[in-house]
Amino acid sequence: MSRKPIIAGNWKMNKNVQEAMAFVEEVKGQLPSEEVVESVIGASAVLLNGVKFQASGSALKVAAQNCYFEDAGAFTGETSPKVLADLGADYVIIGHSERRDYFHETDEDINKKAHAIFRNGLTPIICCGESLETYEAGKAVEFVGAQVSAALKGLTAEQVAASVIAYEPIWAIGTGKSATKDDAQTMCKAVRDVVVADFGQEVADKVRVQYGGSVNPANIAEYMACPDVDGALVGGASLEPASFLELLAAVK
Ligand code: 13P
């Protein structure tokens, strides 16, 4: 089963308007073919419209980093998935550990967001991942499996097949302490096994699973060589155009 690799930069709450526009202007003519790899930038909500506009005509796809699970209404400060679709976003990252930890998002919220994203014709990049404590207790597979199962609840087989799931161990995020390729493979396979159990083999063969956590141009190739790793979700190393392009170039 061949799945198209997907490399997504997650800028988090970095870059101002000018920096974001300059980045897109620099990379957009140098992206690898869409036939080889999907290139995605996840920008903060206030930058998305500009990034999308600046990227027009190029292979660069755009991801939001969060959205609300209602389309419109009295929800001050929230980002509508309907408006994200309207402005031409492709993906929405949901369930990032920073959102779970700092903003108290629950598995149930994340599941509602996944439904809202599909309802609006967008695709979720659903994050999961365990803490160091859980990892050291040998409970990562169980913990991450429960997160994935909860996030996908009630979605159709077709929706799950189209989803991207990003396994990001919390202890590897922004620490420079990346997971070994064996750990990444084991956990990405565990994620796929949950999809097999909940939705069947055919769906699991289609869903794309990314590894994230201190991925950089020097280590990405070893993750991409793992059979169950279909891409990467990258924070720090996606902030500079040259580094982002190197990450993409590592996908063969
Ligand atoms: P780093 O690549 O900076 O470790 O961040 C990973 C991440 O959280 C991407 O969503």
mmCIF file of N, CA and C in Angstrom, residues 18 29 33 60 67 88 91 116 123 125 130 143 158-159 166 169 174 176 198 207 210 213 225 227-228 245 249:
data_model
loop_
_atom_site.group_PDB
_atom_site.id
_atom_site.type_symbol
_atom_site.label_atom_id
_atom_site.label_comp_id
_atom_site.label_asym_id
_atom_site.label_seq_id
_atom_site.Cartn_x
_atom_site.Cartn_y
_atom_site.Cartn_z
ATOM 1 N N GLN A 18 5.066 39.725 8.290
ATOM 2 C CA GLN A 18 6.156 39.918 7.325
ATOM 3 C C GLN A 18 7.038 38.676 7.231
ATOM 4 N N GLY A 29 8.729 28.420 -4.761
ATOM 5 C CA GLY A 29 9.245 27.991 -6.069
ATOM 6 C C GLY A 29 10.173 26.794 -5.986
ATOM 7 N N SER A 33 7.865 17.999 -6.017
ATOM 8 C CA SER A 33 6.607 17.698 -6.689
ATOM 9 C C SER A 33 5.563 17.148 -5.715
ATOM 10 N N LEU A 60 2.296 24.376 -1.960
ATOM 11 C CA LEU A 60 2.257 24.483 -0.495
ATOM 12 C C LEU A 60 0.822 24.437 0.021
ATOM 13 N N CYS A 67 -9.081 24.568 15.825
ATOM 14 C CA CYS A 67 -10.342 25.218 15.476
ATOM 15 C C CYS A 67 -11.349 24.844 16.564
ATOM 16 N N GLY A 88 -9.704 28.624 2.433
ATOM 17 C CA GLY A 88 -8.909 27.717 1.615
ATOM 18 C C GLY A 88 -7.877 26.896 2.372
ATOM 19 N N TYR A 91 -5.740 21.620 5.924
ATOM 20 C CA TYR A 91 -5.698 20.768 7.114
ATOM 21 C C TYR A 91 -5.948 21.588 8.375
ATOM 22 N N ALA A 116 -16.200 18.235 13.165
ATOM 23 C CA ALA A 116 -16.449 19.573 12.602
ATOM 24 C C ALA A 116 -15.561 19.822 11.379
ATOM 25 N N THR A 123 -9.408 18.441 6.383
ATOM 26 C CA THR A 123 -8.812 17.182 6.860
ATOM 27 C C THR A 123 -8.064 17.426 8.162
ATOM 28 N N ILE A 125 -5.274 16.792 11.117
ATOM 29 C CA ILE A 125 -4.017 16.146 11.521
ATOM 30 C C ILE A 125 -4.179 15.978 13.029
ATOM 31 N N GLU A 130 2.442 10.459 24.399
ATOM 32 C CA GLU A 130 2.477 10.230 25.839
ATOM 33 C C GLU A 130 3.537 11.084 26.535
ATOM 34 N N PHE A 143 -1.772 4.091 26.237
ATOM 35 C CA PHE A 143 -2.210 5.482 26.402
ATOM 36 C C PHE A 143 -2.524 6.125 25.056
ATOM 37 N N GLU A 158 -14.348 6.201 5.490
ATOM 38 C CA GLU A 158 -13.753 7.077 4.477
ATOM 39 C C GLU A 158 -13.030 8.269 5.127
ATOM 40 N N GLN A 159 -13.639 8.817 6.169
ATOM 41 C CA GLN A 159 -13.016 9.952 6.862
ATOM 42 C C GLN A 159 -11.725 9.527 7.565
ATOM 43 N N ALA A 166 -0.743 12.244 13.910
ATOM 44 C CA ALA A 166 0.649 12.562 14.235
ATOM 45 C C ALA A 166 0.983 12.033 15.623
ATOM 46 N N PRO A 169 5.539 12.075 20.886
ATOM 47 C CA PRO A 169 5.785 11.891 22.321
ATOM 48 C C PRO A 169 6.148 13.232 22.953
ATOM 49 N N GLY A 174 10.412 19.702 21.151
ATOM 50 C CA GLY A 174 11.206 20.886 21.482
ATOM 51 C C GLY A 174 12.363 20.616 22.432
ATOM 52 N N GLY A 176 15.024 18.355 21.622
ATOM 53 C CA GLY A 176 16.221 17.851 20.947
ATOM 54 C C GLY A 176 16.438 16.374 21.243
ATOM 55 N N ASP A 198 -10.429 -0.693 15.056
ATOM 56 C CA ASP A 198 -11.677 0.083 15.073
ATOM 57 C C ASP A 198 -12.344 0.202 13.706
ATOM 58 N N VAL A 207 -4.714 5.344 6.129
ATOM 59 C CA VAL A 207 -4.479 6.471 7.042
ATOM 60 C C VAL A 207 -2.973 6.756 7.107
ATOM 61 N N GLN A 210 2.172 10.264 11.049
ATOM 62 C CA GLN A 210 3.425 11.026 11.111
ATOM 63 C C GLN A 210 4.109 10.808 12.456
ATOM 64 N N GLY A 213 8.523 15.330 16.889
ATOM 65 C CA GLY A 213 9.293 15.480 18.123
ATOM 66 C C GLY A 213 10.763 15.572 17.787
ATOM 67 N N ALA A 225 12.234 6.094 6.671
ATOM 68 C CA ALA A 225 12.536 4.728 6.223
ATOM 69 C C ALA A 225 11.706 3.682 6.986
ATOM 70 N N PRO A 227 8.522 1.609 7.994
ATOM 71 C CA PRO A 227 7.359 1.267 7.176
ATOM 72 C C PRO A 227 6.040 1.907 7.603
ATOM 73 N N ASP A 228 5.891 2.199 8.892
ATOM 74 C CA ASP A 228 4.621 2.783 9.344
ATOM 75 C C ASP A 228 4.689 4.293 9.551
ATOM 76 N N LEU A 245 12.916 23.180 3.497
ATOM 77 C CA LEU A 245 13.162 22.587 2.175
ATOM 78 C C LEU A 245 14.030 21.327 2.283
ATOM 79 N N ALA A 249 13.178 17.619 1.012
ATOM 80 C CA ALA A 249 14.091 16.984 0.049
ATOM 81 C C ALA A 249 14.527 15.593 0.530
#
